[in-house]
Amino acid sequence: MIRTLFRSRSPKVFDFHGGIHPPEMKHLSNSTPIAPGPLPAQLVLPLNMHIGAPAKPLVAPGDRVLKGQMIAEPGGAVSAAIHAPTSGTISAIGPRPIQHPSGMDAICLVLDTDGKDEWVTHSGVTDYTELSPG
């Protein structure tokens, strides 16, 4: 069958039928600067962000956290720390639906944002190359 198609003397290439092809309309946004989105009232942060071990919470419901503060530590060799994306109060730690093909729940930290976006006190690193891998 494939050989028959390639032997065809017709130079015409056939396309798949159907589908939608809306106009791109890029001219509507090309001259507009990128703007930050609004801060949501609540953030749900899953403790398992990959195939490795889930992180271990360092906070409890009712704790106030600041942006950049470590709120969960790595739970194993293949794990990752979680830092607060903004300031607010931890309102719950428990199962919540997550965006995963399994459709199952995962343990999550629920952060009620305060809108202040206050950073944890930190001092920068002068030269990161002088630090140990740890």
PDB file of N, CA and C in Angstrom, residues 50-86:
ATOM      1  N   HIS A  50       7.382  15.109  42.312  1.00  0.00           N
ATOM      2  CA  HIS A  50       8.097  14.323  41.308  1.00  0.00           C
ATOM      3  C   HIS A  50       7.958  12.862  41.680  1.00  0.00           C
ATOM      4  N   ILE A  51       8.739  12.001  41.064  1.00  0.00           N
ATOM      5  CA  ILE A  51       8.625  10.568  41.331  1.00  0.00           C
ATOM      6  C   ILE A  51       9.304  10.155  42.621  1.00  0.00           C
ATOM      7  N   GLY A  52      10.066  11.050  43.245  1.00  0.00           N
ATOM      8  CA  GLY A  52      10.802  10.719  44.458  1.00  0.00           C
ATOM      9  C   GLY A  52       9.934  10.759  45.703  1.00  0.00           C
ATOM     10  N   ALA A  53      10.611  10.751  46.860  1.00  0.00           N
ATOM     11  CA  ALA A  53       9.924  10.767  48.149  1.00  0.00           C
ATOM     12  C   ALA A  53       9.278  12.129  48.384  1.00  0.00           C
ATOM     13  N   PRO A  54       8.091  12.155  48.990  1.00  0.00           N
ATOM     14  CA  PRO A  54       7.462  13.440  49.288  1.00  0.00           C
ATOM     15  C   PRO A  54       8.255  14.202  50.358  1.00  0.00           C
ATOM     16  N   ALA A  55       8.162  15.508  50.332  1.00  0.00           N
ATOM     17  CA  ALA A  55       8.834  16.349  51.315  1.00  0.00           C
ATOM     18  C   ALA A  55       8.123  16.226  52.662  1.00  0.00           C
ATOM     19  N   LYS A  56       8.856  16.540  53.737  1.00  0.00           N
ATOM     20  CA  LYS A  56       8.300  16.487  55.096  1.00  0.00           C
ATOM     21  C   LYS A  56       7.988  17.906  55.547  1.00  0.00           C
ATOM     22  N   PRO A  57       6.741  18.180  55.951  1.00  0.00           N
ATOM     23  CA  PRO A  57       6.374  19.546  56.356  1.00  0.00           C
ATOM     24  C   PRO A  57       7.163  20.019  57.576  1.00  0.00           C
ATOM     25  N   LEU A  58       7.555  21.277  57.562  1.00  0.00           N
ATOM     26  CA  LEU A  58       8.232  21.918  58.681  1.00  0.00           C
ATOM     27  C   LEU A  58       7.295  22.886  59.388  1.00  0.00           C
ATOM     28  N   VAL A  59       6.080  22.994  58.925  1.00  0.00           N
ATOM     29  CA  VAL A  59       5.102  23.930  59.464  1.00  0.00           C
ATOM     30  C   VAL A  59       3.855  23.168  59.906  1.00  0.00           C
ATOM     31  N   ALA A  60       2.988  23.859  60.621  1.00  0.00           N
ATOM     32  CA  ALA A  60       1.723  23.286  61.074  1.00  0.00           C
ATOM     33  C   ALA A  60       0.601  24.261  60.753  1.00  0.00           C
ATOM     34  N   PRO A  61      -0.629  23.794  60.684  1.00  0.00           N
ATOM     35  CA  PRO A  61      -1.749  24.718  60.456  1.00  0.00           C
ATOM     36  C   PRO A  61      -1.741  25.839  61.506  1.00  0.00           C
ATOM     37  N   GLY A  62      -1.924  27.048  61.020  1.00  0.00           N
ATOM     38  CA  GLY A  62      -1.911  28.219  61.892  1.00  0.00           C
ATOM     39  C   GLY A  62      -0.593  28.968  61.864  1.00  0.00           C
ATOM     40  N   ASP A  63       0.469  28.342  61.338  1.00  0.00           N
ATOM     41  CA  ASP A  63       1.777  29.006  61.267  1.00  0.00           C
ATOM     42  C   ASP A  63       1.776  30.083  60.200  1.00  0.00           C
ATOM     43  N   ARG A  64       2.374  31.235  60.549  1.00  0.00           N
ATOM     44  CA  ARG A  64       2.565  32.297  59.557  1.00  0.00           C
ATOM     45  C   ARG A  64       3.906  32.054  58.888  1.00  0.00           C
ATOM     46  N   VAL A  65       3.942  32.155  57.567  1.00  0.00           N
ATOM     47  CA  VAL A  65       5.173  31.941  56.805  1.00  0.00           C
ATOM     48  C   VAL A  65       5.468  33.153  55.941  1.00  0.00           C
ATOM     49  N   LEU A  66       6.725  33.301  55.596  1.00  0.00           N
ATOM     50  CA  LEU A  66       7.163  34.388  54.736  1.00  0.00           C
ATOM     51  C   LEU A  66       7.669  33.833  53.416  1.00  0.00           C
ATOM     52  N   LYS A  67       7.596  34.631  52.391  1.00  0.00           N
ATOM     53  CA  LYS A  67       8.054  34.236  51.058  1.00  0.00           C
ATOM     54  C   LYS A  67       9.512  33.798  51.126  1.00  0.00           C
ATOM     55  N   GLY A  68       9.821  32.647  50.540  1.00  0.00           N
ATOM     56  CA  GLY A  68      11.176  32.130  50.515  1.00  0.00           C
ATOM     57  C   GLY A  68      11.517  31.239  51.695  1.00  0.00           C
ATOM     58  N   GLN A  69      10.657  31.191  52.700  1.00  0.00           N
ATOM     59  CA  GLN A  69      10.898  30.351  53.879  1.00  0.00           C
ATOM     60  C   GLN A  69      10.726  28.885  53.516  1.00  0.00           C
ATOM     61  N   MET A  70      11.646  28.013  53.991  1.00  0.00           N
ATOM     62  CA  MET A  70      11.497  26.587  53.730  1.00  0.00           C
ATOM     63  C   MET A  70      10.332  26.078  54.574  1.00  0.00           C
ATOM     64  N   ILE A  71       9.329  25.503  53.921  1.00  0.00           N
ATOM     65  CA  ILE A  71       8.151  25.018  54.636  1.00  0.00           C
ATOM     66  C   ILE A  71       8.055  23.492  54.607  1.00  0.00           C
ATOM     67  N   ALA A  72       8.889  22.844  53.809  1.00  0.00           N
ATOM     68  CA  ALA A  72       8.976  21.375  53.779  1.00  0.00           C
ATOM     69  C   ALA A  72      10.392  20.995  53.367  1.00  0.00           C
ATOM     70  N   GLU A  73      10.952  20.011  54.071  1.00  0.00           N
ATOM     71  CA  GLU A  73      12.309  19.579  53.786  1.00  0.00           C
ATOM     72  C   GLU A  73      12.307  18.304  52.952  1.00  0.00           C
ATOM     73  N   PRO A  74      13.398  18.034  52.227  1.00  0.00           N
ATOM     74  CA  PRO A  74      13.459  16.803  51.432  1.00  0.00           C
ATOM     75  C   PRO A  74      13.233  15.580  52.309  1.00  0.00           C
ATOM     76  N   GLY A  75      12.463  14.616  51.803  1.00  0.00           N
ATOM     77  CA  GLY A  75      12.118  13.436  52.571  1.00  0.00           C
ATOM     78  C   GLY A  75      12.909  12.202  52.206  1.00  0.00           C
ATOM     79  N   GLY A  76      13.892  12.308  51.363  1.00  0.00           N
ATOM     80  CA  GLY A  76      14.676  11.147  50.950  1.00  0.00           C
ATOM     81  C   GLY A  76      15.758  11.550  49.980  1.00  0.00           C
ATOM     82  N   ALA A  77      16.421  10.541  49.421  1.00  0.00           N
ATOM     83  CA  ALA A  77      17.519  10.798  48.487  1.00  0.00           C
ATOM     84  C   ALA A  77      17.027  11.524  47.234  1.00  0.00           C
ATOM     85  N   VAL A  78      15.885  11.126  46.739  1.00  0.00           N
ATOM     86  CA  VAL A  78      15.287  11.798  45.580  1.00  0.00           C
ATOM     87  C   VAL A  78      14.074  12.553  46.101  1.00  0.00           C
ATOM     88  N   SER A  79      14.288  13.792  46.500  1.00  0.00           N
ATOM     89  CA  SER A  79      13.232  14.614  47.071  1.00  0.00           C
ATOM     90  C   SER A  79      13.621  16.070  46.883  1.00  0.00           C
ATOM     91  N   ALA A  80      12.706  16.974  47.179  1.00  0.00           N
ATOM     92  CA  ALA A  80      12.988  18.397  47.012  1.00  0.00           C
ATOM     93  C   ALA A  80      12.369  19.190  48.148  1.00  0.00           C
ATOM     94  N   ALA A  81      13.077  20.246  48.555  1.00  0.00           N
ATOM     95  CA  ALA A  81      12.544  21.156  49.566  1.00  0.00           C
ATOM     96  C   ALA A  81      11.471  22.029  48.926  1.00  0.00           C
ATOM     97  N   ILE A  82      10.555  22.512  49.742  1.00  0.00           N
ATOM     98  CA  ILE A  82       9.511  23.417  49.259  1.00  0.00           C
ATOM     99  C   ILE A  82       9.626  24.708  50.047  1.00  0.00           C
ATOM    100  N   HIS A  83       9.642  25.826  49.336  1.00  0.00           N
ATOM    101  CA  HIS A  83       9.718  27.141  49.952  1.00  0.00           C
ATOM    102  C   HIS A  83       8.416  27.887  49.684  1.00  0.00           C
ATOM    103  N   ALA A  84       8.013  28.715  50.624  1.00  0.00           N
ATOM    104  CA  ALA A  84       6.760  29.469  50.483  1.00  0.00           C
ATOM    105  C   ALA A  84       6.858  30.424  49.297  1.00  0.00           C
ATOM    106  N   PRO A  85       5.899  30.365  48.370  1.00  0.00           N
ATOM    107  CA  PRO A  85       5.935  31.259  47.219  1.00  0.00           C
ATOM    108  C   PRO A  85       5.506  32.685  47.546  1.00  0.00           C
ATOM    109  N   THR A  86       4.869  32.883  48.707  1.00  0.00           N
ATOM    110  CA  THR A  86       4.452  34.204  49.167  1.00  0.00           C
ATOM    111  C   THR A  86       4.217  34.126  50.665  1.00  0.00           C
TER     112      THR A  86
END
